[in-house]
Amino acid sequence: LYDRGEYETISGGKFSNMRKQIKRLQKEHKIEVQKLCEENIGLAREILYRDMQAPGKMHSSVIKIVDVVEDALQNRNELELDGILVFVDCLAQSLVLGFPLTRDTVDGCLECSNTTVRGLSYFAKRAFFLSSEKQYRYMNAEEDLGLPGLRMAKRKMAPVCQNIVWNACNIRR
């Protein structure tokens, strides 16, 4: 979980890398954030498909994920799904989607960003959180499924707490 107050200021040592990358991004590029709406839903789909077709990602499970996200986008109002697009130098480069999880927590369930734009992922996740309604004090980031690389990346975003990874297995007696 990430804390809104900390993400508004991103001050202190634990945010030094994130702050540095975000400031560099804003210094080197023109950045614009738009709320997801009917007018830009096509750009959201372009980002999604571009991200999922990146080298190493085109396999059957990714295709299923694209189908799920496409269904979610089509039914976003019913699902209370909200999102933002981040434009870098007037080009749509990042999509973040989420939904209310509890009264004080929003879930950032999906983030697709152009990985060649340094700092964009940090910027996009933070922008999504700060664009959500003020009642959401916390943001739960997308599930890492216990994957070591993703778990490490999430730790770099300075969570206030992190759930323990549990594994279930079938034991035959």
Coordinates of C-alpha atoms in Angstrom, one line a residue:
L1 CA 0.0 0.0 0.0
Y2 CA 1.1 3.5 -0.8
D3 CA 0.2 6.6 1.2
R4 CA -1.4 9.6 -0.5
G5 CA 0.4 12.1 1.8
E6 CA 3.8 10.7 1.0
Y7 CA 3.0 10.5 -2.8
E8 CA 1.9 14.2 -2.8
T9 CA 5.3 15.3 -1.5
I10 CA 7.7 12.5 -2.4
S11 CA 10.1 13.9 0.0
G12 CA 12.8 12.2 2.0
G13 CA 15.5 9.6 1.2
K14 CA 13.2 6.7 0.4
F15 CA 11.8 8.7 -2.5
S16 CA 15.1 10.1 -3.8
N17 CA 15.3 7.8 -6.9
M18 CA 11.6 8.2 -7.8
R19 CA 11.8 12.0 -7.3
K20 CA 15.0 12.2 -9.4
Q21 CA 13.5 10.2 -12.3
I22 CA 10.2 12.2 -12.2
K23 CA 12.0 15.5 -12.3
R24 CA 14.2 14.4 -15.1
L25 CA 11.2 13.2 -17.1
Q26 CA 9.4 16.6 -16.6
K27 CA 12.6 18.5 -17.4
E28 CA 13.3 16.6 -20.7
H29 CA 9.8 16.2 -22.0
K30 CA 6.4 17.9 -22.2
I31 CA 4.1 15.8 -20.0
E32 CA 0.3 15.8 -20.0
V33 CA -2.1 13.7 -18.0
Q34 CA -5.7 13.0 -19.2
K35 CA -8.4 11.2 -17.4
L36 CA -9.7 8.2 -19.3
C37 CA -12.8 9.1 -21.2
E38 CA -14.8 8.1 -24.3
E39 CA -12.7 10.5 -26.5
N40 CA -9.3 8.9 -25.6
I41 CA -10.4 5.2 -25.1
G42 CA -8.9 4.3 -28.5
L43 CA -5.5 5.7 -27.4
A44 CA -5.8 3.6 -24.2
R45 CA -6.3 0.5 -26.3
E46 CA -3.2 1.4 -28.5
I47 CA -1.0 1.6 -25.4
L48 CA -2.4 -1.7 -24.1
Y49 CA -1.8 -3.5 -27.3
R50 CA 1.7 -1.9 -27.8
D51 CA 2.7 -2.9 -24.3
M52 CA 1.4 -6.5 -24.6
Q53 CA 3.2 -7.0 -28.0
A54 CA 6.6 -5.9 -26.6
P55 CA 9.4 -8.5 -27.1
G56 CA 9.0 -11.4 -24.8
K57 CA 5.3 -10.8 -24.0
M58 CA 3.5 -12.4 -26.9
H59 CA 2.3 -15.7 -25.5
S60 CA -1.1 -17.2 -24.8
S61 CA -1.4 -15.9 -21.2
V62 CA -0.7 -12.3 -22.4
I63 CA -3.4 -12.6 -25.1
K64 CA -5.9 -13.7 -22.5
I65 CA -4.9 -10.7 -20.3
V66 CA -5.5 -8.3 -23.3
D67 CA -9.0 -9.9 -23.7
V68 CA -9.7 -9.3 -20.0
V69 CA -8.5 -5.7 -20.1
E70 CA -10.5 -5.1 -23.3
D71 CA -13.7 -6.4 -21.6
A72 CA -12.9 -4.2 -18.5
L73 CA -12.5 -1.1 -20.7
Q74 CA -15.8 -1.8 -22.5
N75 CA -17.5 -2.2 -19.1
R76 CA -15.5 0.4 -17.2
N77 CA -18.5 2.4 -15.9
E78 CA -20.2 -0.7 -14.5
L79 CA -16.9 -1.8 -12.9
E80 CA -16.2 1.7 -11.6
L81 CA -12.9 1.5 -13.4
D82 CA -11.1 4.8 -13.7
G83 CA -7.9 5.6 -15.4
I84 CA -5.4 8.1 -16.9
L85 CA -3.3 8.4 -20.0
V86 CA 0.1 10.1 -19.8
F87 CA 1.3 11.9 -22.9
V88 CA 5.0 12.4 -23.5
D89 CA 5.8 15.0 -26.1
C90 CA 2.2 14.8 -27.3
L91 CA 2.2 11.0 -27.8
A92 CA 0.2 8.6 -25.5
Q93 CA 2.8 6.6 -23.7
S94 CA 1.2 5.3 -20.5
L95 CA -2.1 3.9 -19.3
V96 CA -3.0 3.3 -15.7
L97 CA -6.3 1.7 -14.6
G98 CA -7.8 1.2 -11.2
F99 CA -11.0 1.0 -9.1
P100 CA -12.2 1.7 -5.6
L101 CA -11.2 -1.2 -3.3
T102 CA -12.4 0.1 0.1
R103 CA -13.6 3.5 1.4
D104 CA -10.1 4.7 1.7
T105 CA -8.1 2.6 -0.8
V106 CA -8.0 2.7 -4.6
D107 CA -6.5 -0.2 -6.4
G108 CA -4.1 0.6 -9.3
C109 CA -4.7 -2.7 -11.1
L110 CA -2.9 -2.2 -14.4
E111 CA -0.1 0.0 -15.6
C112 CA 1.3 -0.1 -19.1
S113 CA 4.1 2.4 -19.9
N114 CA 6.7 2.8 -22.7
T115 CA 9.7 1.4 -20.9
T116 CA 12.1 3.4 -23.1
V117 CA 10.9 6.6 -21.4
R118 CA 12.9 6.7 -18.1
G119 CA 10.8 7.6 -15.1
L120 CA 7.4 7.2 -16.9
S121 CA 6.2 4.3 -14.8
Y122 CA 6.9 6.1 -11.5
F123 CA 5.2 9.3 -12.9
A124 CA 2.2 7.4 -14.2
K125 CA 1.4 5.5 -11.1
R126 CA 1.8 8.6 -8.9
A127 CA -0.4 10.6 -11.3
F128 CA -3.1 8.0 -11.2
F129 CA -3.1 7.9 -7.4
L130 CA -3.1 11.7 -7.1
S131 CA -5.9 12.0 -9.7
S132 CA -8.1 9.7 -7.7
E133 CA -10.7 11.2 -5.3
K134 CA -9.2 12.6 -2.1
Q135 CA -11.1 10.1 0.0
Y136 CA -8.6 7.5 -1.1
R137 CA -5.7 7.7 1.4
Y138 CA -4.0 4.6 0.1
M139 CA -3.3 2.9 -3.2
N140 CA -2.9 -0.8 -3.6
A141 CA -0.6 -1.4 -6.6
E142 CA -1.1 -4.1 -9.1
E143 CA -0.5 -7.7 -7.9
D144 CA 3.0 -8.9 -8.2
L145 CA 2.1 -12.6 -8.0
G146 CA 5.3 -13.1 -6.0
L147 CA 7.4 -12.4 -9.0
P148 CA 10.8 -11.3 -7.6
G149 CA 11.5 -8.6 -10.2
L150 CA 8.1 -7.0 -9.9
R151 CA 8.1 -7.2 -6.1
M152 CA 11.5 -5.4 -6.1
A153 CA 10.2 -2.7 -8.4
K154 CA 7.2 -2.2 -6.1
R155 CA 9.5 -1.9 -3.1
K156 CA 11.4 0.9 -4.8
M157 CA 8.1 2.8 -4.8
A158 CA 8.3 3.0 -1.0
P159 CA 5.1 1.3 0.2
V160 CA 3.9 2.0 3.8
C161 CA 3.2 -1.8 4.1
Q162 CA 3.5 -4.9 2.0
N163 CA 1.5 -8.1 2.2
I164 CA 3.3 -11.4 2.7
V165 CA 3.3 -13.7 -0.3
W166 CA 1.4 -16.9 0.3
N167 CA 1.5 -20.0 -1.8
A168 CA -1.1 -22.7 -1.7
C169 CA -0.4 -26.2 -2.6
N170 CA -2.3 -29.4 -2.7
I171 CA -1.0 -32.0 -0.2
R172 CA -2.1 -35.5 -0.7
R173 CA -2.3 -37.7 2.3

